Tab-separated table of C-alpha atoms and ligand atoms in Angstrom:
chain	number	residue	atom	x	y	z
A	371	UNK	CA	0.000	0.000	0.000
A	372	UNK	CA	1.094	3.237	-0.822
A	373	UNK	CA	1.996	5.875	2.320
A	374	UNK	CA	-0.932	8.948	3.336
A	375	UNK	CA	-0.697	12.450	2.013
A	376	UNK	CA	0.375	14.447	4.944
A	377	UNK	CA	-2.513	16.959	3.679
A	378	UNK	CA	-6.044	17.084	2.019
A	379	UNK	CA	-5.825	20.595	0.527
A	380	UNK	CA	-2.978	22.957	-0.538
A	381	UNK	CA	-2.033	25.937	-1.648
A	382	UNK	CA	1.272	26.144	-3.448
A	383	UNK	CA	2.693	29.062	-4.245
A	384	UNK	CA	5.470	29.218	-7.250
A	385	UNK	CA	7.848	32.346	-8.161
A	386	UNK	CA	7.805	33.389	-11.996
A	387	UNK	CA	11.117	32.971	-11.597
A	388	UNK	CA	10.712	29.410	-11.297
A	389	UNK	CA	9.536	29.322	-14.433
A	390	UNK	CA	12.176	30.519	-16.307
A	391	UNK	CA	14.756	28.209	-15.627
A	392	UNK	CA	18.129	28.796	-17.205
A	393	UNK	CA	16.582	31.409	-19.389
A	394	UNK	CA	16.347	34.896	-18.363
A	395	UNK	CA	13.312	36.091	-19.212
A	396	UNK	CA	10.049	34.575	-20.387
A	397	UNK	CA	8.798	30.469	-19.652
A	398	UNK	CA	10.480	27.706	-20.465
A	399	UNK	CA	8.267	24.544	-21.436
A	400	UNK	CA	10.882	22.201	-20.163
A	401	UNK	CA	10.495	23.209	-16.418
A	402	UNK	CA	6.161	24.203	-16.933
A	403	UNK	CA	6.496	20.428	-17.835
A	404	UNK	CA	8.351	19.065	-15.285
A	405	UNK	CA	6.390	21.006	-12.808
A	406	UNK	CA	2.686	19.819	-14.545
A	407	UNK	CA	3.877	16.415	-13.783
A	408	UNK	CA	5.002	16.784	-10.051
A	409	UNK	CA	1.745	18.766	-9.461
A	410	UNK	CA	-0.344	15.316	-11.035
A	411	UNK	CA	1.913	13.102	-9.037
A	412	UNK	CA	-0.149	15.221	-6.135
A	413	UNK	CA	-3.352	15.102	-7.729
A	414	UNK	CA	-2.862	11.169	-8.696
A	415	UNK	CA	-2.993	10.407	-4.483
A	416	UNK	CA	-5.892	12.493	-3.722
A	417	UNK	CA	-4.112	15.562	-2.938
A	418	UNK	CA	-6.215	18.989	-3.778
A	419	UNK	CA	-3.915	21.795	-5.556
A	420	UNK	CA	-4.383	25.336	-5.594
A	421	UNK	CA	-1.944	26.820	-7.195
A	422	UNK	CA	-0.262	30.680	-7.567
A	423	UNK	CA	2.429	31.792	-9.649
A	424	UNK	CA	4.133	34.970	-9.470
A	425	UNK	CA	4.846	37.007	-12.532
A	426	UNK	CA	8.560	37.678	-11.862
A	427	UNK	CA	9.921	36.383	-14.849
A	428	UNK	CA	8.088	39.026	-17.136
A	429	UNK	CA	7.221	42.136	-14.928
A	430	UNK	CA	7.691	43.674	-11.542
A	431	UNK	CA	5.687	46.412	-10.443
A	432	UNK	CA	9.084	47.953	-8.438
A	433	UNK	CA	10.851	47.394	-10.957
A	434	UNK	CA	9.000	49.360	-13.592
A	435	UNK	CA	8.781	51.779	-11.368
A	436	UNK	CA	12.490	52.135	-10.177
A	437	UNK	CA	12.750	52.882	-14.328
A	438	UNK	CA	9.979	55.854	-13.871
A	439	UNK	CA	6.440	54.127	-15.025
A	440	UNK	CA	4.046	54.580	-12.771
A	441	UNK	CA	3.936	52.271	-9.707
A	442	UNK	CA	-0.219	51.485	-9.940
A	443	UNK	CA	0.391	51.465	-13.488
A	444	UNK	CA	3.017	48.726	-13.143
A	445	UNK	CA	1.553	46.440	-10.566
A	446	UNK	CA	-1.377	46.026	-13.236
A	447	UNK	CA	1.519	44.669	-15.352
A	448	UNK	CA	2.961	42.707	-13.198
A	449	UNK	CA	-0.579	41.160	-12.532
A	450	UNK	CA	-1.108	40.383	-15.772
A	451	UNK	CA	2.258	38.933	-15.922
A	452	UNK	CA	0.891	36.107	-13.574
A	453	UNK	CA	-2.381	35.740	-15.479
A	454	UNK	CA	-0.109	34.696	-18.568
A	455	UNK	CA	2.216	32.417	-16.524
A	456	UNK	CA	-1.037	30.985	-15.072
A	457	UNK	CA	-2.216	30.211	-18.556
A	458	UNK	CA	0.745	28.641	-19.785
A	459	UNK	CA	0.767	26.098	-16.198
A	460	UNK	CA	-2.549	25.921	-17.192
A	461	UNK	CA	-1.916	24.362	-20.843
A	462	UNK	CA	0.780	22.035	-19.571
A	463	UNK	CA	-1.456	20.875	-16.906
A	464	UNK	CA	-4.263	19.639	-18.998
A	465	UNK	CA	-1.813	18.571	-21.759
A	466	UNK	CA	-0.905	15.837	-18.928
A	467	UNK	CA	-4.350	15.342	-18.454
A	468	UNK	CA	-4.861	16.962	-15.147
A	469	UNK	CA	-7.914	19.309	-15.063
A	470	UNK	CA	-7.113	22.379	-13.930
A	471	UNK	CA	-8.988	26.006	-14.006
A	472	UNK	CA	-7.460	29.611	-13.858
A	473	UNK	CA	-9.170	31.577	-11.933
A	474	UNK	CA	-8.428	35.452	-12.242
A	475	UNK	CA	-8.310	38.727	-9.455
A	476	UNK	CA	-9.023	40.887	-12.128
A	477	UNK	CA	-11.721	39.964	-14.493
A	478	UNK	CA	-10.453	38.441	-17.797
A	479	UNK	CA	-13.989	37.471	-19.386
A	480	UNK	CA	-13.535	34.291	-22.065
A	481	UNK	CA	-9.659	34.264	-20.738
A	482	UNK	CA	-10.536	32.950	-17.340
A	483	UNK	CA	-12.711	32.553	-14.566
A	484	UNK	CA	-12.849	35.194	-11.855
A	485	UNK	CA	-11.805	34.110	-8.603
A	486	UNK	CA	-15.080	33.831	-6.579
A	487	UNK	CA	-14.245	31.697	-3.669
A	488	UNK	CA	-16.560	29.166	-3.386
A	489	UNK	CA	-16.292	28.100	-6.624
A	490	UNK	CA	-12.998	27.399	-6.277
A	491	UNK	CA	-13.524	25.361	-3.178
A	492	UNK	CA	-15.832	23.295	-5.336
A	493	UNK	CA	-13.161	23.218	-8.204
A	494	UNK	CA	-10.894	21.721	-5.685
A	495	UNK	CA	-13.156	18.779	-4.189
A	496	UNK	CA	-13.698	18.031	-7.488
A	497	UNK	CA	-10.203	17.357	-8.209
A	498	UNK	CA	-9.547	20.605	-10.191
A	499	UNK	CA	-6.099	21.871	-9.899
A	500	UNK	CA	-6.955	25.849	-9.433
A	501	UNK	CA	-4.910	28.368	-10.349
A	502	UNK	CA	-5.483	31.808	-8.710
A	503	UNK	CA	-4.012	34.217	-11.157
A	504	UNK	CA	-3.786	38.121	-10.476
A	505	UNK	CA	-2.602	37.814	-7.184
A	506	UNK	CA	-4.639	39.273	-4.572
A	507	UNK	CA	-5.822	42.255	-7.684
A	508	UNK	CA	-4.317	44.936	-6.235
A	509	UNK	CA	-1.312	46.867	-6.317
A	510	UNK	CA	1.525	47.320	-3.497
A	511	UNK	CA	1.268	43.515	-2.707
A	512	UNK	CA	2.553	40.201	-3.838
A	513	UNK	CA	1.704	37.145	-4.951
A	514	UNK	CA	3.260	35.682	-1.635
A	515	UNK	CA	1.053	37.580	-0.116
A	516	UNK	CA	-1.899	36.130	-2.890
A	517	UNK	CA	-0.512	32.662	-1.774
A	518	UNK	CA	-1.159	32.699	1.577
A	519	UNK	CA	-4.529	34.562	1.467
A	520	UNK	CA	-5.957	32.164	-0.797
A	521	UNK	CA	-4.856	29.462	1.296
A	522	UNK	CA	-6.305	31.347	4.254
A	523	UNK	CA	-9.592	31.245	2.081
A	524	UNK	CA	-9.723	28.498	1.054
A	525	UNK	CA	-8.975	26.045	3.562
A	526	UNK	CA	-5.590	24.715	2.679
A	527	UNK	CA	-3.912	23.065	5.266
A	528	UNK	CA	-0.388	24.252	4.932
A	529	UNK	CA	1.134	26.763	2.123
A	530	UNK	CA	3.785	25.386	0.468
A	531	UNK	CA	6.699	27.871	-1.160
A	532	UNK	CA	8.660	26.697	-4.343
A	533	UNK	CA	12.353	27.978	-3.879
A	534	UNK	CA	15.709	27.653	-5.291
A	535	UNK	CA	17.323	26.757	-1.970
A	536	UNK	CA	16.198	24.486	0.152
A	537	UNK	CA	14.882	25.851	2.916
A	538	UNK	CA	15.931	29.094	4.984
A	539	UNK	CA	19.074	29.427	6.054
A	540	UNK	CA	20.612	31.493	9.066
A	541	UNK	CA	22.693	33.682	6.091
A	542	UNK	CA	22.717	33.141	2.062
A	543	UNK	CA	23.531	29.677	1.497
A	544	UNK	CA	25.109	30.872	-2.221
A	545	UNK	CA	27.666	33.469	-0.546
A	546	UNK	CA	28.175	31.926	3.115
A	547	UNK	CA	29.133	28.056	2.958
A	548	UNK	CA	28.967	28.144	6.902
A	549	UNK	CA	25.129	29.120	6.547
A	550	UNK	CA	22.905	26.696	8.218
A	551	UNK	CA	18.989	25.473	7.339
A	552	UNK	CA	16.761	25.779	10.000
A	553	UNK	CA	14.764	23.303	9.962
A	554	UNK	CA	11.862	25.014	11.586
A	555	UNK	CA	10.830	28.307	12.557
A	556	UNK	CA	8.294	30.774	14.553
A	557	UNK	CA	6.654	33.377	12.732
A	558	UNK	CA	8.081	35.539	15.312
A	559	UNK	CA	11.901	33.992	14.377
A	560	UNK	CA	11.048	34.795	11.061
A	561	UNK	CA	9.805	38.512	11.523
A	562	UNK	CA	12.701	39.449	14.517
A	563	UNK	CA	15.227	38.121	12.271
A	564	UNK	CA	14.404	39.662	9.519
A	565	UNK	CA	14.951	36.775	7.438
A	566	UNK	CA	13.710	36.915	4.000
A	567	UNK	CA	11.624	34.322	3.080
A	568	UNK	CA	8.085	36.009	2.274
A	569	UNK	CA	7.828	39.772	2.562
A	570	UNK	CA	5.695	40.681	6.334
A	571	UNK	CA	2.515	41.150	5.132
A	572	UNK	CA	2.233	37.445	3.932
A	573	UNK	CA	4.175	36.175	6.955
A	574	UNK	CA	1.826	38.041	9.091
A	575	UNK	CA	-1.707	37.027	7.407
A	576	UNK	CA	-0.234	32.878	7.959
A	577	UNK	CA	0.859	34.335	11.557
A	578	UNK	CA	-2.421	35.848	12.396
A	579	UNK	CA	-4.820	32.818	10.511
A	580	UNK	CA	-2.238	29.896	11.979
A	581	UNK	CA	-1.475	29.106	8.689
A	582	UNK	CA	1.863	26.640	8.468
A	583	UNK	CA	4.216	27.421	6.056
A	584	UNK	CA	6.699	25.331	4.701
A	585	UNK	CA	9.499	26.300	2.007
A	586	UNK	CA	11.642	24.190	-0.212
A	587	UNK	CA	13.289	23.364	-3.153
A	588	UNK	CA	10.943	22.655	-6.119
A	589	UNK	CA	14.232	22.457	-8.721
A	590	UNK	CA	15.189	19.136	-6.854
A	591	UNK	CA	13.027	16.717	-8.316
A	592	UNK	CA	10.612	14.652	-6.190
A	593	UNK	CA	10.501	17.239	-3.360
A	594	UNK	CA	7.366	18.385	-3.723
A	595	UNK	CA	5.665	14.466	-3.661
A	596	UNK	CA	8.156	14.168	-0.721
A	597	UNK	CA	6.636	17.171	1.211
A	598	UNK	CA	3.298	15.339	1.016
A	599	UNK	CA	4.855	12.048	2.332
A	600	UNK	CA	7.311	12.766	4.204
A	601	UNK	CA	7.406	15.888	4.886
A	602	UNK	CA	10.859	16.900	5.895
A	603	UNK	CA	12.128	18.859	3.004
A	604	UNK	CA	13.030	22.630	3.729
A	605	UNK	CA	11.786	24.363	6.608
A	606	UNK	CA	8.842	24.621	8.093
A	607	UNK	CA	7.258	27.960	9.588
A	608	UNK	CA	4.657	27.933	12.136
A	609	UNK	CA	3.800	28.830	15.815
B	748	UDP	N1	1.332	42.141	-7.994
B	748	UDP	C1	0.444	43.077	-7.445
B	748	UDP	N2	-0.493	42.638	-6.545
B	748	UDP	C2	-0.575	41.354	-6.136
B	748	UDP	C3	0.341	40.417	-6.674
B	748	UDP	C4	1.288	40.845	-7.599
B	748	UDP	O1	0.473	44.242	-7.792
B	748	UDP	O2	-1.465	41.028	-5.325
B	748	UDP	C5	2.278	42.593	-9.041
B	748	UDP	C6	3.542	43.232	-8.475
B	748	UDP	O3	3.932	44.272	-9.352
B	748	UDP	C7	4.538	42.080	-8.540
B	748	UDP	C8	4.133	41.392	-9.807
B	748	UDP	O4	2.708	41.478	-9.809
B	748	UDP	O5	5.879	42.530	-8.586
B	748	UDP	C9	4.570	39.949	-9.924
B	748	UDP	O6	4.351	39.265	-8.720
B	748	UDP	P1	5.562	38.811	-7.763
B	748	UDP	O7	6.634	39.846	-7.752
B	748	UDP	O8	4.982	38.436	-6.446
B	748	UDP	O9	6.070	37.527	-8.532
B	748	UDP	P2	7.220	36.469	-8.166
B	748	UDP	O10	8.318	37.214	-7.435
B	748	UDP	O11	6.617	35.431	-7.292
B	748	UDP	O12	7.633	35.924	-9.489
């Protein structure tokens, strides 16, 4: 027999970034592939997936707006940004044969759905994988921020947050080799030490709602599946 999922219902949250992979701007298929299929190896033991993706790989609101547009102005872009990434996870999703549905923050009529919350919660006990694109639809926040809120919403058990290190370390694992990994935290470790692993406003919201938060590698393959069986990969954050 084949082990338990640890959870019923998550909410995991990837970067645009991820997307990329060893481009430097845009989505590669490759890694939207790879991804599709660890999110079905979920989905194939009964796991429910809802799913946000940043927008990092195409635009940043701060970072149109450190090159003069205006910040409002660029947010919208960078929303948009995820709507697209969400499309093309999407595709690759159902090209595997895993239903999935995007639904949007910001109304996309005959592009997506709009994110209306208990439809998603019936997406997802139907075995939908749901993508919440737009992030939370307005500007100043982030899509870590969209991640755990939707979570929050809809009833996900833990929020689960695709890095490229594994875990959070006590300095920057790339520049300090004598950095260690916690392998858990407090909210309040996280927020006194300033350590940077989801801006405050999303650590708070998972703080204040008792929402655990774990974050790991998703470029090492099998984590994610392991996180659901095992899981001990990366760190977890929680009271
Ligand atoms: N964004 C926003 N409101 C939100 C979520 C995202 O305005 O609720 C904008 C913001 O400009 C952000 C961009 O969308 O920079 C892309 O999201 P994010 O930076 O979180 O993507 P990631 O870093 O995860 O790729």
């Amino acid at each position: 027999a084949g082990k338990q999922a640890r959870y019923k219902r998550i909410l995991l949250k990837l970067s645009g970034e991820a997307l990329m992979g060893t481009e430097d701007f845009g989505i590669d298929p490759k890694v939207l592939d790879r991804m599709a299929l660890e999110i079905g190896q979920l989905v194939g033991i009964g796991v429910q997936v809802g799913l946000v993706i940043g927008g990092g790989n195409l635009f940043r609101g701060a970072a149109l707006s450190a090159a003069g547009m205006d910040r409002v102005t660029g947010d919208h872009m960078g929303m948009l940004a995820t709507v697209m990434n969400a499309l093309a996870m999407r595709d690759a999703l159902e090209r595997s044969n895993i239903a999935a549905v995007v639904m949007s923050a910001i109304s996309m009529l005959g592009v997506t759905e709009h994110y209306d919350r208990r439809k998603a919660m019936r997406h997802l006990n139907g075995g939908e994988v749901v993508i919440f694109a737009a992030g939370t639809g307005n500007p100043f926040f982030t899509t870590d921020s969209a991640a755990c809120l939707r979570g929050i919403e809809v009833g996900a058990q833990i929020v689960l947050k695709a890095t490229k290190v594994d875990g959070v370390y006590t300095g920057d694992p790339m520049k300090d080799p004598s950095a260690e990994k916690y392998s858990r935290l407090t909210y309040d470790e996280v927020l006194t030490r300033k350590l940077g692993v989801m801006d405050l406003t999303a650590i708070c919201l998972c703080r204040d709602h008792h929402m655990p938060l774990r974050v790991f590698n998703m470029n090492k393959p099998g984590a994610l599946l392991s996180v659901l069986l095992e899981g001990n990969e990366g760190t977890l954050i929680e009271e």
